[in-house]
């Protein structure tokens, strides 16, 4: 069994199993009934769009983090139902965080006013069709270079949109 990286913190479960703690982030690709994606941008001279995203906080589940980021970035009146996971990956982030865990969720926009929260105050938001995204007409910075996720998300959206699955069951 490989040793854990001495630079990373470790948690030990009650059963004495060691788990290395990695930085984790979530992305949420949000689709509306017209099968368009919601992207946000700092606006101004910057032509860069991204999906709802952010870091997981220490006490959150992945799903709770996704819901919090939606609330922070789209406001409290926007209603988005998380349908499932599109992708999970690890990647080098920077010099300090050499391995980031990233989980991408698919969300169904069900209505409500969108009003960017304090952490993205002044950002613009807009709905984009899949053709605009796949053609490169839209500069998508997050997730960068992974336009396939948008295509996959539409396929999953069509499958899951009306399926009322509880994504976070409590284990006893």
PDB file of C-alpha atoms in Angstrom:
ATOM      1  CA  UNK A   1       0.000   0.000   0.000  1.00  0.00           C
ATOM      2  CA  UNK A   2       1.482   3.389  -0.991  1.00  0.00           C
ATOM      3  CA  UNK A   3       2.321   5.819   1.777  1.00  0.00           C
ATOM      4  CA  UNK A   4       0.379   9.069   1.992  1.00  0.00           C
ATOM      5  CA  UNK A   5       2.024  12.283   0.829  1.00  0.00           C
ATOM      6  CA  UNK A   6       3.721  13.796   3.914  1.00  0.00           C
ATOM      7  CA  UNK A   7       2.774  17.291   2.676  1.00  0.00           C
ATOM      8  CA  UNK A   8      -0.982  16.603   2.777  1.00  0.00           C
ATOM      9  CA  UNK A   9      -3.101  16.428   5.931  1.00  0.00           C
ATOM     10  CA  UNK A  10      -4.486  13.014   6.830  1.00  0.00           C
ATOM     11  CA  UNK A  11      -7.697  12.028   8.611  1.00  0.00           C
ATOM     12  CA  UNK A  12      -7.961   8.734  10.443  1.00  0.00           C
ATOM     13  CA  UNK A  13     -11.412   7.154  10.623  1.00  0.00           C
ATOM     14  CA  UNK A  14     -12.752   5.456  13.747  1.00  0.00           C
ATOM     15  CA  UNK A  15     -11.772   2.182  12.075  1.00  0.00           C
ATOM     16  CA  UNK A  16      -8.141   3.387  11.880  1.00  0.00           C
ATOM     17  CA  UNK A  17      -8.211   3.801   8.092  1.00  0.00           C
ATOM     18  CA  UNK A  18      -6.162   6.769   6.819  1.00  0.00           C
ATOM     19  CA  UNK A  19      -7.576   9.177   4.246  1.00  0.00           C
ATOM     20  CA  UNK A  20      -5.437  11.805   2.569  1.00  0.00           C
ATOM     21  CA  UNK A  21      -7.135  15.209   2.441  1.00  0.00           C
ATOM     22  CA  UNK A  22      -7.178  16.762  -1.005  1.00  0.00           C
ATOM     23  CA  UNK A  23      -8.473  20.162  -2.070  1.00  0.00           C
ATOM     24  CA  UNK A  24     -11.815  19.698  -3.813  1.00  0.00           C
ATOM     25  CA  UNK A  25     -13.875  21.860  -6.132  1.00  0.00           C
ATOM     26  CA  UNK A  26     -17.227  21.537  -7.808  1.00  0.00           C
ATOM     27  CA  UNK A  27     -18.607  22.755 -11.103  1.00  0.00           C
ATOM     28  CA  UNK A  28     -22.304  22.875 -11.971  1.00  0.00           C
ATOM     29  CA  UNK A  29     -23.481  22.873 -15.573  1.00  0.00           C
ATOM     30  CA  UNK A  30     -26.998  24.323 -15.412  1.00  0.00           C
ATOM     31  CA  UNK A  31     -29.453  23.587 -18.237  1.00  0.00           C
ATOM     32  CA  UNK A  32     -32.876  25.165 -18.810  1.00  0.00           C
ATOM     33  CA  UNK A  33     -35.948  23.688 -20.528  1.00  0.00           C
ATOM     34  CA  UNK A  34     -34.727  25.072 -23.883  1.00  0.00           C
ATOM     35  CA  UNK A  35     -31.580  22.940 -23.425  1.00  0.00           C
ATOM     36  CA  UNK A  36     -29.365  26.019 -23.009  1.00  0.00           C
ATOM     37  CA  UNK A  37     -26.517  26.422 -20.528  1.00  0.00           C
ATOM     38  CA  UNK A  38     -26.198  29.216 -17.991  1.00  0.00           C
ATOM     39  CA  UNK A  39     -22.747  30.803 -17.953  1.00  0.00           C
ATOM     40  CA  UNK A  40     -21.416  33.733 -15.924  1.00  0.00           C
ATOM     41  CA  UNK A  41     -18.757  36.292 -16.842  1.00  0.00           C
ATOM     42  CA  UNK A  42     -16.961  39.151 -15.101  1.00  0.00           C
ATOM     43  CA  UNK A  43     -18.065  41.242 -18.095  1.00  0.00           C
ATOM     44  CA  UNK A  44     -16.468  44.426 -19.285  1.00  0.00           C
ATOM     45  CA  UNK A  45     -13.520  43.890 -21.595  1.00  0.00           C
ATOM     46  CA  UNK A  46     -13.173  40.287 -20.467  1.00  0.00           C
ATOM     47  CA  UNK A  47     -14.834  37.852 -22.889  1.00  0.00           C
ATOM     48  CA  UNK A  48     -14.601  34.792 -20.668  1.00  0.00           C
ATOM     49  CA  UNK A  49     -17.490  32.656 -19.514  1.00  0.00           C
ATOM     50  CA  UNK A  50     -17.672  29.948 -16.877  1.00  0.00           C
ATOM     51  CA  UNK A  51     -20.096  27.606 -15.197  1.00  0.00           C
ATOM     52  CA  UNK A  52     -21.044  27.953 -11.541  1.00  0.00           C
ATOM     53  CA  UNK A  53     -18.026  26.692  -9.606  1.00  0.00           C
ATOM     54  CA  UNK A  54     -16.125  26.922  -6.364  1.00  0.00           C
ATOM     55  CA  UNK A  55     -14.241  25.183  -3.599  1.00  0.00           C
ATOM     56  CA  UNK A  56     -15.764  22.693  -1.195  1.00  0.00           C
ATOM     57  CA  UNK A  57     -15.715  23.855   2.414  1.00  0.00           C
ATOM     58  CA  UNK A  58     -14.404  21.528   5.102  1.00  0.00           C
ATOM     59  CA  UNK A  59     -17.716  20.433   6.599  1.00  0.00           C
ATOM     60  CA  UNK A  60     -19.694  20.110   3.346  1.00  0.00           C
ATOM     61  CA  UNK A  61     -20.668  17.163   1.252  1.00  0.00           C
ATOM     62  CA  UNK A  62     -20.078  17.586  -2.476  1.00  0.00           C
ATOM     63  CA  UNK A  63     -23.805  18.037  -3.054  1.00  0.00           C
ATOM     64  CA  UNK A  64     -24.107  20.618  -0.272  1.00  0.00           C
ATOM     65  CA  UNK A  65     -21.173  22.516  -1.802  1.00  0.00           C
ATOM     66  CA  UNK A  66     -22.844  22.507  -5.221  1.00  0.00           C
ATOM     67  CA  UNK A  67     -26.067  23.859  -3.720  1.00  0.00           C
ATOM     68  CA  UNK A  68     -24.192  26.553  -1.786  1.00  0.00           C
ATOM     69  CA  UNK A  69     -22.290  27.692  -4.886  1.00  0.00           C
ATOM     70  CA  UNK A  70     -25.549  27.906  -6.869  1.00  0.00           C
ATOM     71  CA  UNK A  71     -27.078  30.013  -4.100  1.00  0.00           C
ATOM     72  CA  UNK A  72     -23.996  32.263  -3.826  1.00  0.00           C
ATOM     73  CA  UNK A  73     -23.589  32.805  -7.552  1.00  0.00           C
ATOM     74  CA  UNK A  74     -27.214  32.888  -8.755  1.00  0.00           C
ATOM     75  CA  UNK A  75     -29.007  34.273  -5.713  1.00  0.00           C
ATOM     76  CA  UNK A  76     -31.549  32.848  -3.313  1.00  0.00           C
ATOM     77  CA  UNK A  77     -34.499  32.985  -5.734  1.00  0.00           C
ATOM     78  CA  UNK A  78     -32.993  30.833  -8.503  1.00  0.00           C
ATOM     79  CA  UNK A  79     -34.295  27.266  -8.320  1.00  0.00           C
ATOM     80  CA  UNK A  80     -31.905  24.584  -9.594  1.00  0.00           C
ATOM     81  CA  UNK A  81     -32.347  20.852  -9.025  1.00  0.00           C
ATOM     82  CA  UNK A  82     -29.135  18.817  -9.106  1.00  0.00           C
ATOM     83  CA  UNK A  83     -29.676  15.841 -11.432  1.00  0.00           C
ATOM     84  CA  UNK A  84     -26.403  13.944 -11.089  1.00  0.00           C
ATOM     85  CA  UNK A  85     -22.667  13.866 -11.673  1.00  0.00           C
ATOM     86  CA  UNK A  86     -21.256  14.487 -15.148  1.00  0.00           C
ATOM     87  CA  UNK A  87     -17.556  13.995 -14.431  1.00  0.00           C
ATOM     88  CA  UNK A  88     -14.973  13.579 -11.683  1.00  0.00           C
ATOM     89  CA  UNK A  89     -11.264  14.111 -12.140  1.00  0.00           C
ATOM     90  CA  UNK A  90      -8.019  15.130 -10.502  1.00  0.00           C
ATOM     91  CA  UNK A  91      -5.649  17.596 -12.078  1.00  0.00           C
ATOM     92  CA  UNK A  92      -2.590  19.690 -11.200  1.00  0.00           C
ATOM     93  CA  UNK A  93      -3.798  23.084  -9.982  1.00  0.00           C
ATOM     94  CA  UNK A  94      -0.707  25.121  -9.086  1.00  0.00           C
ATOM     95  CA  UNK A  95       2.658  24.873  -7.295  1.00  0.00           C
ATOM     96  CA  UNK A  96       1.058  24.462  -3.870  1.00  0.00           C
ATOM     97  CA  UNK A  97      -1.978  22.354  -4.793  1.00  0.00           C
ATOM     98  CA  UNK A  98      -0.500  19.692  -6.999  1.00  0.00           C
ATOM     99  CA  UNK A  99      -3.658  17.538  -7.160  1.00  0.00           C
ATOM    100  CA  UNK A 100      -7.135  19.067  -7.135  1.00  0.00           C
ATOM    101  CA  UNK A 101     -10.228  16.868  -7.073  1.00  0.00           C
ATOM    102  CA  UNK A 102     -12.994  18.279  -9.260  1.00  0.00           C
ATOM    103  CA  UNK A 103     -16.551  16.972  -9.465  1.00  0.00           C
ATOM    104  CA  UNK A 104     -18.911  18.310 -12.120  1.00  0.00           C
ATOM    105  CA  UNK A 105     -22.653  18.217 -11.493  1.00  0.00           C
ATOM    106  CA  UNK A 106     -25.585  18.726 -13.835  1.00  0.00           C
ATOM    107  CA  UNK A 107     -28.359  21.032 -12.672  1.00  0.00           C
ATOM    108  CA  UNK A 108     -31.837  21.684 -14.085  1.00  0.00           C
ATOM    109  CA  UNK A 109     -32.881  25.344 -13.883  1.00  0.00           C
ATOM    110  CA  UNK A 110     -36.488  25.334 -12.716  1.00  0.00           C
ATOM    111  CA  UNK A 111     -37.116  29.071 -12.571  1.00  0.00           C
ATOM    112  CA  UNK A 112     -36.740  32.051 -10.311  1.00  0.00           C
ATOM    113  CA  UNK A 113     -34.836  35.291 -10.626  1.00  0.00           C
ATOM    114  CA  UNK A 114     -31.093  35.107 -11.137  1.00  0.00           C
ATOM    115  CA  UNK A 115     -29.168  37.785  -9.259  1.00  0.00           C
ATOM    116  CA  UNK A 116     -25.425  37.206  -8.864  1.00  0.00           C
ATOM    117  CA  UNK A 117     -24.355  37.152  -5.217  1.00  0.00           C
ATOM    118  CA  UNK A 118     -21.730  39.174  -3.375  1.00  0.00           C
ATOM    119  CA  UNK A 119     -18.793  37.022  -4.470  1.00  0.00           C
ATOM    120  CA  UNK A 120     -19.572  37.692  -8.157  1.00  0.00           C
ATOM    121  CA  UNK A 121     -21.265  41.093  -7.873  1.00  0.00           C
ATOM    122  CA  UNK A 122     -21.186  42.854 -11.227  1.00  0.00           C
ATOM    123  CA  UNK A 123     -20.887  39.623 -13.217  1.00  0.00           C
ATOM    124  CA  UNK A 124     -23.083  39.049 -16.220  1.00  0.00           C
ATOM    125  CA  UNK A 125     -25.002  35.871 -16.898  1.00  0.00           C
ATOM    126  CA  UNK A 126     -26.396  34.506 -20.143  1.00  0.00           C
ATOM    127  CA  UNK A 127     -27.929  31.347 -21.601  1.00  0.00           C
ATOM    128  CA  UNK A 128     -25.974  29.727 -24.463  1.00  0.00           C
ATOM    129  CA  UNK A 129     -26.976  26.973 -26.873  1.00  0.00           C
ATOM    130  CA  UNK A 130     -24.804  23.917 -27.369  1.00  0.00           C
ATOM    131  CA  UNK A 131     -23.866  24.970 -30.924  1.00  0.00           C
ATOM    132  CA  UNK A 132     -22.438  28.281 -29.678  1.00  0.00           C
ATOM    133  CA  UNK A 133     -20.360  26.466 -27.080  1.00  0.00           C
ATOM    134  CA  UNK A 134     -19.102  23.615 -29.279  1.00  0.00           C
ATOM    135  CA  UNK A 135     -18.258  25.941 -32.183  1.00  0.00           C
ATOM    136  CA  UNK A 136     -15.924  27.995 -29.995  1.00  0.00           C
ATOM    137  CA  UNK A 137     -17.955  31.197 -30.483  1.00  0.00           C
ATOM    138  CA  UNK A 138     -18.142  31.387 -26.693  1.00  0.00           C
ATOM    139  CA  UNK A 139     -14.891  31.582 -24.765  1.00  0.00           C
ATOM    140  CA  UNK A 140     -15.470  29.062 -21.957  1.00  0.00           C
ATOM    141  CA  UNK A 141     -12.759  29.380 -19.307  1.00  0.00           C
ATOM    142  CA  UNK A 142     -14.298  26.952 -16.792  1.00  0.00           C
ATOM    143  CA  UNK A 143     -14.271  24.106 -17.687  1.00  0.00           C
ATOM    144  CA  UNK A 144     -11.489  25.000 -20.090  1.00  0.00           C
ATOM    145  CA  UNK A 145     -10.872  22.691 -23.037  1.00  0.00           C
ATOM    146  CA  UNK A 146     -13.636  20.288 -22.031  1.00  0.00           C
ATOM    147  CA  UNK A 147     -16.543  21.193 -24.283  1.00  0.00           C
ATOM    148  CA  UNK A 148     -17.461  17.500 -24.433  1.00  0.00           C
ATOM    149  CA  UNK A 149     -18.910  17.944 -20.939  1.00  0.00           C
ATOM    150  CA  UNK A 150     -21.613  20.202 -22.349  1.00  0.00           C
ATOM    151  CA  UNK A 151     -22.621  17.632 -24.959  1.00  0.00           C
ATOM    152  CA  UNK A 152     -22.618  14.861 -22.343  1.00  0.00           C
ATOM    153  CA  UNK A 153     -24.649  17.046 -19.990  1.00  0.00           C
ATOM    154  CA  UNK A 154     -27.419  17.445 -22.560  1.00  0.00           C
ATOM    155  CA  UNK A 155     -27.573  13.681 -23.044  1.00  0.00           C
ATOM    156  CA  UNK A 156     -27.802  13.208 -19.275  1.00  0.00           C
ATOM    157  CA  UNK A 157     -30.312  16.043 -18.943  1.00  0.00           C
ATOM    158  CA  UNK A 158     -32.643  14.272 -21.376  1.00  0.00           C
ATOM    159  CA  UNK A 159     -32.326  11.054 -19.363  1.00  0.00           C
ATOM    160  CA  UNK A 160     -32.542  12.492 -15.837  1.00  0.00           C
ATOM    161  CA  UNK A 161     -34.690  15.649 -16.084  1.00  0.00           C
ATOM    162  CA  UNK A 162     -37.887  13.940 -14.864  1.00  0.00           C
ATOM    163  CA  UNK A 163     -36.289  11.278 -12.629  1.00  0.00           C
ATOM    164  CA  UNK A 164     -36.760  12.204  -8.910  1.00  0.00           C
ATOM    165  CA  UNK A 165     -33.684  10.438  -7.507  1.00  0.00           C
ATOM    166  CA  UNK A 166     -32.369  11.362  -4.030  1.00  0.00           C
ATOM    167  CA  UNK A 167     -28.667  11.968  -4.699  1.00  0.00           C
ATOM    168  CA  UNK A 168     -27.546  12.078  -1.081  1.00  0.00           C
ATOM    169  CA  UNK A 169     -28.848   9.275   1.066  1.00  0.00           C
ATOM    170  CA  UNK A 170     -27.747   8.946   4.673  1.00  0.00           C
ATOM    171  CA  UNK A 171     -25.916   5.723   5.453  1.00  0.00           C
ATOM    172  CA  UNK A 172     -26.702   4.127   8.785  1.00  0.00           C
TER     173      UNK A 172
END
